[in-house]
Amino acid sequence: MPYRRKFLKRAGYTTLSALLTMAFLQKDKEKEDRSIYAATANYASANTNPPLRKLAAAKGKLFGTAISGEFLQKEKDYANLIARECSIATPNGELKWNATEPQPGKFTFESADAIADFCQKHNIELHGHTLFWHMGKPDWVPYPPTLKMLERHVTGVMGHYRNSPVLKSWDIANEIIADSENETDNPTYGLRKGVKPELVRDLFKIAASVDNTKKFYLNDFGIEGATWKSDHFLKMVEYLKNNGVKIDGAGIQSHLWFSTAYGFDAKGFNSVLKRLNDLEVKPIITELDIIIDTPLPDSIKKLDQMVADSYKRYLDLCFAAGVDTVISWGLTDRHTWIRHPDWMPRKTYRNNPSLWKFLRPLPFDENLQPKLACNAIAQVFQQAT
Ligand code: G3I
């Protein structure tokens, strides 16, 4: 499959049309939380917004992001921003199979433990990502792995964090639904080729036998609307529930593409949220970022406004459906995955370096300054009931 199409499928196509201009937010400069602010004294220019984690907590919610141990160590300003803004964090790669069990039965946790230590120091919850995925795995692991391999992996990794004071949830399985009906050999559940529903069921049961104190999620992308994928994702969630599996939440990755070129399926997204709530499986936003596709606006300011409008529109729908955990996939454009050559969308951006400046999917810019998107997220938390 062409890279571009594969990427678009990976990113999921959820869009907003005819984005309305959002009235500039009346900055509500609540009194800064001096204790957290003091930890970030060396900002280039003080960020005077209330921390997003604080606004989220005021409504009983969590806000956080994917973090990289490498940048936590190398960039103090990045570490301070995470500590200031986040109450939950997902390791970008440090808890994936290739990082935790690079050789059969040989477990390595140094990089993940360093992130767990950081989280404990700054009172940040840790979300484990992920125990079963067709990517981020060592070459010796086939896809799907055998149940025996999964059992050893889950026992080793979840066992290591069973008594962790910070790790509270796991993406037990990630992206098990195929990208399209042409890529599955299971028409009922639309699972990736070779993956049987019984394997996923047994994986969740093994996880519960190792540590049933954590929240268990099934995580996927491209389900932010009424799509072939969301329909099959929901059928798989129902299958797990009907088989007595412990599944507490559904991770809706939310790698969103927005453009004035197509409509956003708010009705379909609401139906996904409703179906999950009916199944008593909590919708969790696990990898939120917002990429603007062609036709691109003629200025960065207009682009940032489009991104901000999209965050507000999307999170308003999420909170109306009871979502209480929002994790973005990165906090600053400085390290967004979407600028990495391996992941940059080929058609719109990859071969057009002059357009890379439009890759601004996150709440903070490269200099860790809040953008309109940050104000929009703050506003949604402040207005949440
Ligand atoms: O850390 C090494 C670095 O030391 C080395 O110099 C460099 C050489 O290229 O590689 C670095 O590791 C990279 C790692 O990201 C950390 O940046 C890996 O090569 C690269 O494959 C890895 O890509 C990550 C990808 O998952 C695969 O694990 C992306 O950053 C990450 O954003 C992406 O995240 C996924 C979620 O897990 C699941 N949902 C989709 C999402 C985006 O694809």
Tab-separated table of N, CA and C in Angstrom, residues 59-208:
chain	number	residue	atom	x	y	z
A	59	LYS	N	-11.787	19.811	37.155
A	59	LYS	CA	-13.011	19.153	36.656
A	59	LYS	C	-12.911	17.629	36.780
A	60	GLY	N	-11.990	17.190	37.666
A	60	GLY	CA	-11.856	15.752	37.910
A	60	GLY	C	-11.296	14.985	36.725
A	61	LYS	N	-10.491	15.682	35.922
A	61	LYS	CA	-9.952	15.038	34.710
A	61	LYS	C	-8.423	15.014	34.750
A	62	LEU	N	-7.872	14.260	33.822
A	62	LEU	CA	-6.422	14.182	33.650
A	62	LEU	C	-6.054	14.724	32.279
A	63	PHE	N	-4.947	15.477	32.231
A	63	PHE	CA	-4.401	15.911	30.944
A	63	PHE	C	-2.928	15.544	30.908
A	64	GLY	N	-2.495	14.991	29.779
A	64	GLY	CA	-1.073	14.685	29.672
A	64	GLY	C	-0.671	14.433	28.240
A	65	THR	N	0.475	13.735	28.108
A	65	THR	CA	1.030	13.595	26.763
A	65	THR	C	1.991	12.412	26.686
A	66	ALA	N	2.374	12.068	25.478
A	66	ALA	CA	3.436	11.078	25.276
A	66	ALA	C	4.760	11.777	25.539
A	67	ILE	N	5.652	11.094	26.252
A	67	ILE	CA	6.942	11.729	26.559
A	67	ILE	C	8.090	10.805	26.163
A	68	SER	N	9.227	11.433	25.884
A	68	SER	CA	10.428	10.704	25.478
A	68	SER	C	11.483	10.813	26.577
A	69	GLY	N	11.968	9.667	27.040
A	69	GLY	CA	13.003	9.672	28.079
A	69	GLY	C	14.257	10.397	27.624
A	70	GLU	N	14.531	10.262	26.319
A	70	GLU	CA	15.732	10.915	25.767
A	70	GLU	C	15.661	12.422	25.945
A	71	PHE	N	14.503	12.995	25.637
A	71	PHE	CA	14.393	14.458	25.749
A	71	PHE	C	14.204	14.900	27.206
A	72	LEU	N	13.607	14.034	28.032
A	72	LEU	CA	13.520	14.381	29.458
A	72	LEU	C	14.910	14.591	30.034
A	73	GLN	N	15.833	13.750	29.584
A	73	GLN	CA	17.210	13.840	30.095
A	73	GLN	C	17.978	15.009	29.470
A	74	LYS	N	17.787	15.215	28.159
A	74	LYS	CA	18.634	16.186	27.447
A	74	LYS	C	18.127	17.618	27.532
A	75	GLU	N	16.818	17.804	27.766
A	75	GLU	CA	16.248	19.155	27.652
A	75	GLU	C	15.484	19.520	28.922
A	76	LYS	N	16.115	20.343	29.772
A	76	LYS	CA	15.500	20.713	31.064
A	76	LYS	C	14.205	21.492	30.840
A	77	ASP	N	14.180	22.342	29.800
A	77	ASP	CA	12.956	23.140	29.583
A	77	ASP	C	11.797	22.221	29.188
A	78	TYR	N	12.112	21.172	28.421
A	78	TYR	CA	11.088	20.180	28.032
A	78	TYR	C	10.598	19.445	29.277
A	79	ALA	N	11.524	19.016	30.121
A	79	ALA	CA	11.145	18.287	31.348
A	79	ALA	C	10.289	19.176	32.237
A	80	ASN	N	10.669	20.455	32.336
A	80	ASN	CA	9.885	21.373	33.180
A	80	ASN	C	8.485	21.586	32.619
A	81	LEU	N	8.386	21.652	31.304
A	81	LEU	CA	7.055	21.855	30.700
A	81	LEU	C	6.156	20.661	31.011
A	82	ILE	N	6.708	19.454	30.873
A	82	ILE	CA	5.908	18.246	31.151
A	82	ILE	C	5.454	18.255	32.617
A	83	ALA	N	6.404	18.573	33.515
A	83	ALA	CA	6.088	18.565	34.949
A	83	ALA	C	5.007	19.587	35.258
A	84	ARG	N	5.049	20.723	34.564
A	84	ARG	CA	4.116	21.817	34.859
A	84	ARG	C	2.715	21.512	34.329
A	85	GLU	N	2.657	20.917	33.128
A	85	GLU	CA	1.384	20.833	32.410
A	85	GLU	C	0.667	19.496	32.533
A	86	CYS	N	1.383	18.433	32.918
A	86	CYS	CA	0.804	17.081	32.751
A	86	CYS	C	0.545	16.358	34.063
A	87	SER	N	-0.597	15.679	34.109
A	87	SER	CA	-0.903	14.812	35.259
A	87	SER	C	-0.925	13.340	34.857
A	88	ILE	N	-0.714	13.077	33.554
A	88	ILE	CA	-0.582	11.700	33.068
A	88	ILE	C	0.405	11.720	31.900
A	89	ALA	N	1.134	10.606	31.733
A	89	ALA	CA	2.123	10.555	30.648
A	89	ALA	C	2.222	9.134	30.098
A	90	THR	N	2.481	9.051	28.792
A	90	THR	CA	2.672	7.775	28.111
A	90	THR	C	4.086	7.739	27.538
A	91	PRO	N	4.898	6.765	27.867
A	91	PRO	CA	6.225	6.685	27.232
A	91	PRO	C	6.074	6.502	25.725
A	92	ASN	N	6.811	7.308	24.952
A	92	ASN	CA	6.691	7.253	23.500
A	92	ASN	C	7.093	5.880	22.954
A	93	GLY	N	8.154	5.303	23.556
A	93	GLY	CA	8.603	4.005	23.055
A	93	GLY	C	9.154	3.084	24.126
A	94	GLU	N	9.376	3.626	25.328
A	94	GLU	CA	10.130	2.896	26.353
A	94	GLU	C	9.412	1.686	26.942
A	95	LEU	N	8.080	1.566	26.710
A	95	LEU	CA	7.370	0.370	27.211
A	95	LEU	C	6.887	-0.510	26.067
A	96	LYS	N	7.450	-0.285	24.883
A	96	LYS	CA	7.091	-1.165	23.760
A	96	LYS	C	7.963	-2.422	23.815
A	97	TRP	N	7.553	-3.440	23.094
A	97	TRP	CA	8.206	-4.751	23.216
A	97	TRP	C	9.699	-4.663	22.887
A	98	ASN	N	10.042	-3.848	21.872
A	98	ASN	CA	11.464	-3.809	21.474
A	98	ASN	C	12.335	-3.131	22.524
A	99	ALA	N	11.698	-2.391	23.440
A	99	ALA	CA	12.466	-1.736	24.518
A	99	ALA	C	12.493	-2.581	25.784
A	100	THR	N	11.458	-3.385	26.003
A	100	THR	CA	11.359	-4.091	27.292
A	100	THR	C	11.796	-5.552	27.221
A	101	GLU	N	11.679	-6.188	26.042
A	101	GLU	CA	12.136	-7.587	25.923
A	101	GLU	C	12.842	-7.753	24.587
A	102	PRO	N	13.985	-7.099	24.417
A	102	PRO	CA	14.684	-7.113	23.125
A	102	PRO	C	15.137	-8.512	22.707
A	103	GLN	N	15.380	-9.350	23.692
A	103	GLN	CA	15.716	-10.757	23.417
A	103	GLN	C	14.724	-11.637	24.179
A	104	PRO	N	14.422	-12.824	23.678
A	104	PRO	CA	13.432	-13.674	24.348
A	104	PRO	C	13.751	-13.886	25.829
A	105	GLY	N	12.819	-13.462	26.665
A	105	GLY	CA	12.974	-13.682	28.101
A	105	GLY	C	13.960	-12.769	28.788
A	106	LYS	N	14.586	-11.852	28.033
A	106	LYS	CA	15.559	-10.923	28.639
A	106	LYS	C	14.901	-9.545	28.737
A	107	PHE	N	14.547	-9.122	29.948
A	107	PHE	CA	13.787	-7.877	30.120
A	107	PHE	C	14.696	-6.715	30.495
A	108	THR	N	14.409	-5.572	29.916
A	108	THR	CA	15.192	-4.355	30.223
A	108	THR	C	14.212	-3.217	30.500
A	109	PHE	N	14.363	-2.584	31.660
A	109	PHE	CA	13.395	-1.556	32.062
A	109	PHE	C	14.043	-0.217	32.394
A	110	GLU	N	15.363	-0.072	32.141
A	110	GLU	CA	16.030	1.156	32.588
A	110	GLU	C	15.346	2.409	32.051
A	111	SER	N	15.092	2.430	30.734
A	111	SER	CA	14.537	3.683	30.171
A	111	SER	C	13.116	3.925	30.663
A	112	ALA	N	12.346	2.843	30.796
A	112	ALA	CA	10.967	3.020	31.289
A	112	ALA	C	10.964	3.390	32.762
A	113	ASP	N	11.892	2.768	33.531
A	113	ASP	CA	11.957	3.106	34.964
A	113	ASP	C	12.355	4.564	35.176
A	114	ALA	N	13.211	5.091	34.300
A	114	ALA	CA	13.615	6.504	34.434
A	114	ALA	C	12.392	7.412	34.243
A	115	ILE	N	11.537	7.019	33.319
A	115	ILE	CA	10.310	7.809	33.101
A	115	ILE	C	9.367	7.658	34.299
A	116	ALA	N	9.271	6.433	34.824
A	116	ALA	CA	8.425	6.208	36.002
A	116	ALA	C	8.928	7.033	37.189
A	117	ASP	N	10.241	7.113	37.344
A	117	ASP	CA	10.815	7.924	38.440
A	117	ASP	C	10.468	9.402	38.258
A	118	PHE	N	10.574	9.874	37.016
A	118	PHE	CA	10.217	11.272	36.733
A	118	PHE	C	8.745	11.507	37.090
A	119	CYS	N	7.911	10.570	36.683
A	119	CYS	CA	6.472	10.718	36.965
A	119	CYS	C	6.212	10.736	38.464
A	120	GLN	N	6.903	9.874	39.188
A	120	GLN	CA	6.681	9.842	40.644
A	120	GLN	C	7.115	11.162	41.275
A	121	LYS	N	8.240	11.699	40.799
A	121	LYS	CA	8.773	12.965	41.360
A	121	LYS	C	7.789	14.114	41.135
A	122	HIS	N	7.065	14.067	40.011
A	122	HIS	CA	6.183	15.200	39.664
A	122	HIS	C	4.702	14.852	39.759
A	123	ASN	N	4.406	13.773	40.469
A	123	ASN	CA	3.006	13.400	40.709
A	123	ASN	C	2.228	13.265	39.398
A	124	ILE	N	2.831	12.524	38.483
A	124	ILE	CA	2.229	12.274	37.160
A	124	ILE	C	1.886	10.784	37.056
A	125	GLU	N	0.678	10.484	36.629
A	125	GLU	CA	0.276	9.092	36.422
A	125	GLU	C	0.945	8.566	35.147
A	126	LEU	N	1.306	7.294	35.150
A	126	LEU	CA	1.961	6.698	33.985
A	126	LEU	C	1.007	5.743	33.285
A	127	HIS	N	0.906	5.889	31.958
A	127	HIS	CA	0.046	4.991	31.171
A	127	HIS	C	0.942	4.059	30.359
A	128	GLY	N	0.767	2.767	30.519
A	128	GLY	CA	1.638	1.787	29.854
A	128	GLY	C	1.210	1.532	28.414
A	129	HIS	N	2.185	1.732	27.491
A	129	HIS	CA	1.863	1.575	26.058
A	129	HIS	C	3.030	0.855	25.396
A	130	THR	N	2.891	-0.301	24.883
A	130	THR	CA	1.778	-1.198	24.783
A	130	THR	C	2.315	-2.622	24.741
A	131	LEU	N	1.474	-3.581	25.123
A	131	LEU	CA	1.927	-4.968	25.294
A	131	LEU	C	1.777	-5.828	24.040
A	132	PHE	N	0.984	-5.341	23.088
A	132	PHE	CA	0.743	-6.164	21.884
A	132	PHE	C	0.478	-5.228	20.715
A	133	TRP	N	1.376	-5.192	19.741
A	133	TRP	CA	1.278	-4.278	18.600
A	133	TRP	C	2.073	-4.868	17.451
A	134	HIS	N	1.661	-4.575	16.228
A	134	HIS	CA	2.380	-5.135	15.078
A	134	HIS	C	3.651	-4.337	14.781
A	135	MET	N	3.831	-3.197	15.476
A	135	MET	CA	5.064	-2.397	15.319
A	135	MET	C	5.748	-2.269	16.680
A	136	GLY	N	6.911	-1.649	16.720
A	136	GLY	CA	7.603	-1.435	17.997
A	136	GLY	C	7.985	-2.735	18.674
A	137	LYS	N	8.159	-3.798	17.845
A	137	LYS	CA	8.509	-5.105	18.434
A	137	LYS	C	9.853	-5.564	17.851
A	138	PRO	N	10.556	-6.426	18.596
A	138	PRO	CA	11.827	-6.926	18.066
A	138	PRO	C	11.598	-7.908	16.914
A	139	ASP	N	12.603	-8.095	16.070
A	139	ASP	CA	12.453	-8.971	14.891
A	139	ASP	C	12.133	-10.415	15.279
A	140	TRP	N	12.513	-10.834	16.465
A	140	TRP	CA	12.293	-12.261	16.820
A	140	TRP	C	10.821	-12.521	17.178
A	141	VAL	N	10.046	-11.443	17.313
A	141	VAL	CA	8.620	-11.611	17.646
A	141	VAL	C	7.794	-11.597	16.370
A	142	PRO	N	7.131	-12.698	16.037
A	142	PRO	CA	6.273	-12.714	14.850
A	142	PRO	C	4.999	-11.919	15.137
A	143	TYR	N	4.228	-11.638	14.095
A	143	TYR	CA	2.901	-11.033	14.312
A	143	TYR	C	1.865	-11.895	13.614
A	144	PRO	N	0.901	-12.392	14.406
A	144	PRO	CA	0.852	-12.249	15.872
A	144	PRO	C	1.851	-13.161	16.552
A	145	PRO	N	2.306	-12.786	17.757
A	145	PRO	CA	3.161	-13.663	18.547
A	145	PRO	C	2.367	-14.878	19.025
A	146	THR	N	3.040	-15.913	19.430
A	146	THR	CA	2.321	-17.053	20.014
A	146	THR	C	1.800	-16.657	21.395
A	147	LEU	N	0.808	-17.389	21.847
A	147	LEU	CA	0.254	-17.099	23.177
A	147	LEU	C	1.333	-17.260	24.245
A	148	LYS	N	2.218	-18.220	24.023
A	148	LYS	CA	3.301	-18.467	24.999
A	148	LYS	C	4.234	-17.253	25.086
A	149	MET	N	4.544	-16.674	23.912
A	149	MET	CA	5.397	-15.475	23.890
A	149	MET	C	4.681	-14.324	24.603
A	150	LEU	N	3.378	-14.189	24.307
A	150	LEU	CA	2.613	-13.106	24.940
A	150	LEU	C	2.571	-13.291	26.450
A	151	GLU	N	2.366	-14.539	26.875
A	151	GLU	CA	2.271	-14.801	28.319
A	151	GLU	C	3.579	-14.433	29.022
A	152	ARG	N	4.704	-14.812	28.404
A	152	ARG	CA	6.002	-14.478	29.023
A	152	ARG	C	6.195	-12.962	29.046
A	153	HIS	N	5.818	-12.291	27.937
A	153	HIS	CA	6.024	-10.838	27.848
A	153	HIS	C	5.164	-10.097	28.861
A	154	VAL	N	3.890	-10.446	28.893
A	154	VAL	CA	2.961	-9.771	29.816
A	154	VAL	C	3.366	-10.031	31.259
A	155	THR	N	3.737	-11.281	31.571
A	155	THR	CA	4.150	-11.609	32.940
A	155	THR	C	5.387	-10.802	33.346
A	156	GLY	N	6.341	-10.686	32.403
A	156	GLY	CA	7.567	-9.958	32.717
A	156	GLY	C	7.334	-8.462	32.868
A	157	VAL	N	6.600	-7.879	31.933
A	157	VAL	CA	6.465	-6.414	31.921
A	157	VAL	C	5.428	-5.934	32.934
A	158	MET	N	4.252	-6.523	32.907
A	158	MET	CA	3.241	-6.086	33.895
A	158	MET	C	3.679	-6.465	35.308
A	159	GLY	N	4.383	-7.583	35.425
A	159	GLY	CA	4.873	-7.980	36.753
A	159	GLY	C	5.846	-6.959	37.312
A	160	HIS	N	6.679	-6.392	36.425
A	160	HIS	CA	7.663	-5.400	36.874
A	160	HIS	C	6.981	-4.157	37.424
A	161	TYR	N	5.824	-3.816	36.895
A	161	TYR	CA	5.139	-2.576	37.324
A	161	TYR	C	3.922	-2.850	38.209
A	162	ARG	N	3.786	-4.084	38.679
A	162	ARG	CA	2.598	-4.426	39.496
A	162	ARG	C	2.486	-3.493	40.704
A	163	ASN	N	3.588	-3.206	41.355
A	163	ASN	CA	3.536	-2.373	42.575
A	163	ASN	C	3.966	-0.929	42.313
A	164	SER	N	3.979	-0.566	41.029
A	164	SER	CA	4.378	0.809	40.705
A	164	SER	C	3.392	1.807	41.316
A	165	PRO	N	3.915	2.868	41.953
A	165	PRO	CA	3.021	3.892	42.527
A	165	PRO	C	2.440	4.814	41.469
A	166	VAL	N	2.929	4.725	40.228
A	166	VAL	CA	2.471	5.685	39.201
A	166	VAL	C	1.748	5.013	38.029
A	167	LEU	N	2.146	3.763	37.683
A	167	LEU	CA	1.534	3.158	36.496
A	167	LEU	C	0.140	2.650	36.849
A	168	LYS	N	-0.880	3.207	36.221
A	168	LYS	CA	-2.273	2.908	36.598
A	168	LYS	C	-3.089	2.272	35.474
A	169	SER	N	-2.510	2.217	34.240
A	169	SER	CA	-3.308	1.725	33.109
A	169	SER	C	-2.393	1.191	32.012
A	170	TRP	N	-2.955	0.286	31.215
A	170	TRP	CA	-2.195	-0.333	30.110
A	170	TRP	C	-3.007	-0.318	28.820
A	171	ASP	N	-2.337	-0.031	27.715
A	171	ASP	CA	-2.868	-0.412	26.401
A	171	ASP	C	-2.503	-1.869	26.240
A	172	ILE	N	-3.436	-2.752	26.633
A	172	ILE	CA	-3.129	-4.191	26.577
A	172	ILE	C	-2.859	-4.591	25.130
A	173	ALA	N	-3.680	-4.053	24.229
A	173	ALA	CA	-3.487	-4.327	22.796
A	173	ALA	C	-3.672	-3.034	22.014
A	174	ASN	N	-2.883	-2.892	20.968
A	174	ASN	CA	-2.874	-1.648	20.192
A	174	ASN	C	-3.037	-1.954	18.713
A	175	GLU	N	-4.005	-1.268	18.081
A	175	GLU	CA	-4.170	-1.308	16.619
A	175	GLU	C	-4.316	-2.733	16.077
A	176	ILE	N	-5.239	-3.475	16.707
A	176	ILE	CA	-5.458	-4.851	16.228
A	176	ILE	C	-6.473	-4.928	15.094
A	177	ILE	N	-7.200	-3.825	14.848
A	177	ILE	CA	-8.175	-3.827	13.758
A	177	ILE	C	-7.458	-3.411	12.472
A	178	ALA	N	-7.742	-4.142	11.401
A	178	ALA	CA	-7.079	-3.868	10.114
A	178	ALA	C	-7.459	-2.475	9.613
A	179	ASP	N	-6.664	-1.976	8.668
A	179	ASP	CA	-6.921	-0.634	8.131
A	179	ASP	C	-8.086	-0.637	7.153
A	180	SER	N	-8.410	-1.809	6.614
A	180	SER	CA	-9.559	-1.881	5.694
A	180	SER	C	-9.984	-3.335	5.553
A	181	GLU	N	-11.164	-3.539	4.966
A	181	GLU	CA	-11.683	-4.905	4.840
A	181	GLU	C	-10.796	-5.755	3.917
A	182	ASN	N	-9.935	-5.124	3.141
A	182	ASN	CA	-9.030	-5.902	2.269
A	182	ASN	C	-7.829	-6.437	3.040
A	183	GLU	N	-7.720	-6.018	4.315
A	183	GLU	CA	-6.510	-6.400	5.063
A	183	GLU	C	-6.826	-7.242	6.282
A	184	THR	N	-7.990	-7.907	6.242
A	184	THR	CA	-8.328	-8.790	7.353
A	184	THR	C	-8.747	-10.150	6.808
A	185	ASP	N	-8.559	-11.186	7.620
A	185	ASP	CA	-9.111	-12.500	7.243
A	185	ASP	C	-10.209	-12.874	8.236
A	186	ASN	N	-10.753	-11.812	8.892
A	186	ASN	CA	-11.803	-12.041	9.881
A	186	ASN	C	-12.899	-11.009	9.663
A	187	PRO	N	-13.855	-11.296	8.785
A	187	PRO	CA	-14.868	-10.286	8.432
A	187	PRO	C	-15.712	-9.822	9.625
A	188	THR	N	-15.848	-10.668	10.640
A	188	THR	CA	-16.697	-10.274	11.776
A	188	THR	C	-16.073	-9.159	12.594
A	189	TYR	N	-14.784	-9.362	12.952
A	189	TYR	CA	-14.147	-8.382	13.841
A	189	TYR	C	-13.105	-7.517	13.130
A	190	GLY	N	-12.815	-7.862	11.847
A	190	GLY	CA	-11.892	-7.016	11.087
A	190	GLY	C	-10.488	-6.989	11.653
A	191	LEU	N	-10.066	-8.089	12.315
A	191	LEU	CA	-8.735	-8.113	12.945
A	191	LEU	C	-7.635	-8.197	11.892
A	192	ARG	N	-6.442	-7.710	12.240
A	192	ARG	CA	-5.307	-7.799	11.331
A	192	ARG	C	-5.080	-9.284	10.986
A	193	LYS	N	-4.540	-9.525	9.830
A	193	LYS	CA	-4.362	-10.899	9.342
A	193	LYS	C	-3.605	-11.755	10.360
A	194	GLY	N	-4.131	-12.906	10.661
A	194	GLY	CA	-3.480	-13.853	11.566
A	194	GLY	C	-3.920	-13.706	13.005
A	195	VAL	N	-4.532	-12.563	13.340
A	195	VAL	CA	-4.960	-12.342	14.727
A	195	VAL	C	-6.355	-12.946	14.925
A	196	LYS	N	-6.458	-13.837	15.883
A	196	LYS	CA	-7.757	-14.458	16.182
A	196	LYS	C	-8.373	-13.741	17.400
A	197	PRO	N	-9.687	-13.602	17.440
A	197	PRO	CA	-10.297	-12.960	18.617
A	197	PRO	C	-9.955	-13.693	19.909
A	198	GLU	N	-9.814	-15.019	19.815
A	198	GLU	CA	-9.512	-15.794	21.034
A	198	GLU	C	-8.123	-15.426	21.578
A	199	LEU	N	-7.190	-15.073	20.679
A	199	LEU	CA	-5.845	-14.675	21.149
A	199	LEU	C	-5.935	-13.381	21.963
A	200	VAL	N	-6.740	-12.440	21.458
A	200	VAL	CA	-6.901	-11.161	22.159
A	200	VAL	C	-7.611	-11.383	23.486
A	201	ARG	N	-8.643	-12.232	23.450
A	201	ARG	CA	-9.360	-12.567	24.697
A	201	ARG	C	-8.388	-13.151	25.725
A	202	ASP	N	-7.575	-14.118	25.294
A	202	ASP	CA	-6.653	-14.780	26.217
A	202	ASP	C	-5.567	-13.817	26.708
A	203	LEU	N	-5.158	-12.887	25.828
A	203	LEU	CA	-4.165	-11.874	26.227
A	203	LEU	C	-4.698	-11.048	27.393
A	204	PHE	N	-5.937	-10.570	27.253
A	204	PHE	CA	-6.527	-9.767	28.337
A	204	PHE	C	-6.671	-10.592	29.615
A	205	LYS	N	-7.010	-11.885	29.458
A	205	LYS	CA	-7.183	-12.733	30.661
A	205	LYS	C	-5.842	-12.986	31.343
A	206	ILE	N	-4.797	-13.166	30.541
A	206	ILE	CA	-3.457	-13.347	31.120
A	206	ILE	C	-3.062	-12.069	31.876
A	207	ALA	N	-3.339	-10.926	31.246
A	207	ALA	CA	-2.998	-9.649	31.891
A	207	ALA	C	-3.703	-9.527	33.240
A	208	ALA	N	-4.968	-9.932	33.274
A	208	ALA	CA	-5.730	-9.833	34.530
A	208	ALA	C	-5.185	-10.802	35.572
